[in-house]
One Martini backbone bead per residue (centre of mass of N, CA, C, O) as a GRO file, in nm:
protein
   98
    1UNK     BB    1  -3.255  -0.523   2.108
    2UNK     BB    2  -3.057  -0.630   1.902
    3UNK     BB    3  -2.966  -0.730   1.582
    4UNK     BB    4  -2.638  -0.708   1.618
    5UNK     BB    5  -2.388  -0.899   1.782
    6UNK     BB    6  -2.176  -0.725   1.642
    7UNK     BB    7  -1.977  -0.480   1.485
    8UNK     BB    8  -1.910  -0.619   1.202
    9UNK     BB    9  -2.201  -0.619   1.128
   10UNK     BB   10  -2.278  -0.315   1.155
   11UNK     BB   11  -2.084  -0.225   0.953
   12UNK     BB   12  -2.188  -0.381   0.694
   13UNK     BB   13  -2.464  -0.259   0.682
   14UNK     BB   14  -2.320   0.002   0.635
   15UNK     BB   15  -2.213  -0.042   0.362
   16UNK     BB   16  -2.514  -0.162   0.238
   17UNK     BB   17  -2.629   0.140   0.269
   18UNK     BB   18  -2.455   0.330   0.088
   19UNK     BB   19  -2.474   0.183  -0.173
   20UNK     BB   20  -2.794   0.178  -0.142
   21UNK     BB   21  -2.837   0.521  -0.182
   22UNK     BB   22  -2.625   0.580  -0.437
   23UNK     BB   23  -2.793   0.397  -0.597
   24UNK     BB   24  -3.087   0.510  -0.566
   25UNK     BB   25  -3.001   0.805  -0.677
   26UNK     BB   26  -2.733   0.801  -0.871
   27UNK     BB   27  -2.465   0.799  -0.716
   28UNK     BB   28  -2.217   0.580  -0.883
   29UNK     BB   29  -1.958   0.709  -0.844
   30UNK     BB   30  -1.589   0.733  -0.802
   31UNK     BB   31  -1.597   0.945  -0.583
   32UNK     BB   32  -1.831   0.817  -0.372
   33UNK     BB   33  -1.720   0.518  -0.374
   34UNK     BB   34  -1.449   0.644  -0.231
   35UNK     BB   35  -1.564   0.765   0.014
   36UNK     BB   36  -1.707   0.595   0.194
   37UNK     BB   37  -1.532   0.511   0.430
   38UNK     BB   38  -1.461   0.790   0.555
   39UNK     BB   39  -1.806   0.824   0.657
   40UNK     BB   40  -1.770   0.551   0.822
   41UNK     BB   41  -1.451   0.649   0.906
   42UNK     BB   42  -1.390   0.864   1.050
   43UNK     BB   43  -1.169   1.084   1.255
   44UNK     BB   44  -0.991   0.912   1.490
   45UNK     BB   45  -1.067   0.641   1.623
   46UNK     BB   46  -1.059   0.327   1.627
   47UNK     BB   47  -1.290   0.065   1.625
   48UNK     BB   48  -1.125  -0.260   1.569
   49UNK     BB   49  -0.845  -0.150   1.503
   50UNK     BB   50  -0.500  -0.034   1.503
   51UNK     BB   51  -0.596   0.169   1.235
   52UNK     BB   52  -0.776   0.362   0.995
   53UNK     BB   53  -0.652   0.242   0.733
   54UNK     BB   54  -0.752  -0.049   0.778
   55UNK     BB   55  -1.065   0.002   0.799
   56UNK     BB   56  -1.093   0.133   0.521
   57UNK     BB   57  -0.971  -0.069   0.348
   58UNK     BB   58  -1.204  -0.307   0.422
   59UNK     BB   59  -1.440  -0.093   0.331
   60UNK     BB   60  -1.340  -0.127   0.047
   61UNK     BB   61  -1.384  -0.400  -0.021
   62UNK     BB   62  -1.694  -0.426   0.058
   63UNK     BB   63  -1.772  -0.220  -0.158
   64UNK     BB   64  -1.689  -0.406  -0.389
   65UNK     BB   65  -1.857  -0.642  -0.315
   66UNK     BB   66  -2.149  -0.497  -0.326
   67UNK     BB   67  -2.056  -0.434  -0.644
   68UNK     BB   68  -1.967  -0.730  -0.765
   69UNK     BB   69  -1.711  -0.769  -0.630
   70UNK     BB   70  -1.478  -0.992  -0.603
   71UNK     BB   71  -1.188  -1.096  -0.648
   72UNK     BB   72  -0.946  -1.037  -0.750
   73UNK     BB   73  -0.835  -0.952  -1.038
   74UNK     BB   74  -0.609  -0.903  -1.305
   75UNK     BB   75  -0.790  -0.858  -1.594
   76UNK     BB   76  -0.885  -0.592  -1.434
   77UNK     BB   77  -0.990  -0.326  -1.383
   78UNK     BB   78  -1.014  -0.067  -1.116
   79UNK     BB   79  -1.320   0.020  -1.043
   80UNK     BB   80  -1.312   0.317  -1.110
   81UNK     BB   81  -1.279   0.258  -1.387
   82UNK     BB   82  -1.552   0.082  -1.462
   83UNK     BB   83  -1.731   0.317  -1.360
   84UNK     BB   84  -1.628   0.517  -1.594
   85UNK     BB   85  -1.704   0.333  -1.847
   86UNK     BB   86  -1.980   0.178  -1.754
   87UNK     BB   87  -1.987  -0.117  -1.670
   88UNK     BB   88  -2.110  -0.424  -1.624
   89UNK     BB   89  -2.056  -0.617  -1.353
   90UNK     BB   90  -2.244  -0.875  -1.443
   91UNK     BB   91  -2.143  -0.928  -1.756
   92UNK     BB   92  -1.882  -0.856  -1.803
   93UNK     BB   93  -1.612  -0.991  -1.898
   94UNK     BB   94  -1.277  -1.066  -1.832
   95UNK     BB   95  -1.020  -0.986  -1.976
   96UNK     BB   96  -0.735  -1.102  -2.226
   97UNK     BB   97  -0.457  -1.103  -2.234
   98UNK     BB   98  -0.199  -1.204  -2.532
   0.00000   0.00000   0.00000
């Protein structure tokens, strides 16, 4: 008997497991961080939607979300740029230029 009923939850989980073994090693870096969709959905036929760079970039949401990172915001620079700066995504507030 499986855990997940659907693919979608399949996919989650790979998600929330990469993110977890790259924060637990200490190599959340930006170069790392981007690459996580392609490790998860290689080269070939695609798994749930219509092809490759869409199911990736779903991915790719879904790893910004596991980071702490909810809706896009405007006044927030893009994840690269934040892990590569160092800053704590759960405690700084998002910048307002006026």
């Amino acid at each position: 008997m499986s855990i997940f009923d659907t693919d979608v939850q399949k996919l989650k989980n790979k998600v929330l497991q990469e993110v977890a073994s790259l924060a637990f090693t200490d190599a959340l870096t930006p170069e790392n961080v981007l690459a996580i969709p392609e490790r998860i959905i290689p080269e070939g036929k695609p798994l749930l939607r219509c092809c490759i760079y869409k199911e990736r970039a779903i991915i790719g949401q879904r790893v910004q979300l596991a980071l702490g990172g909810g809706a896009p915001d405007l006044h927030r620079p893009p994840l690269p740029e934040r892990l590569s700066q160092g800053r704590d995504l759960h405690r700084q507030p998002p910048r307002r230029d006026r």
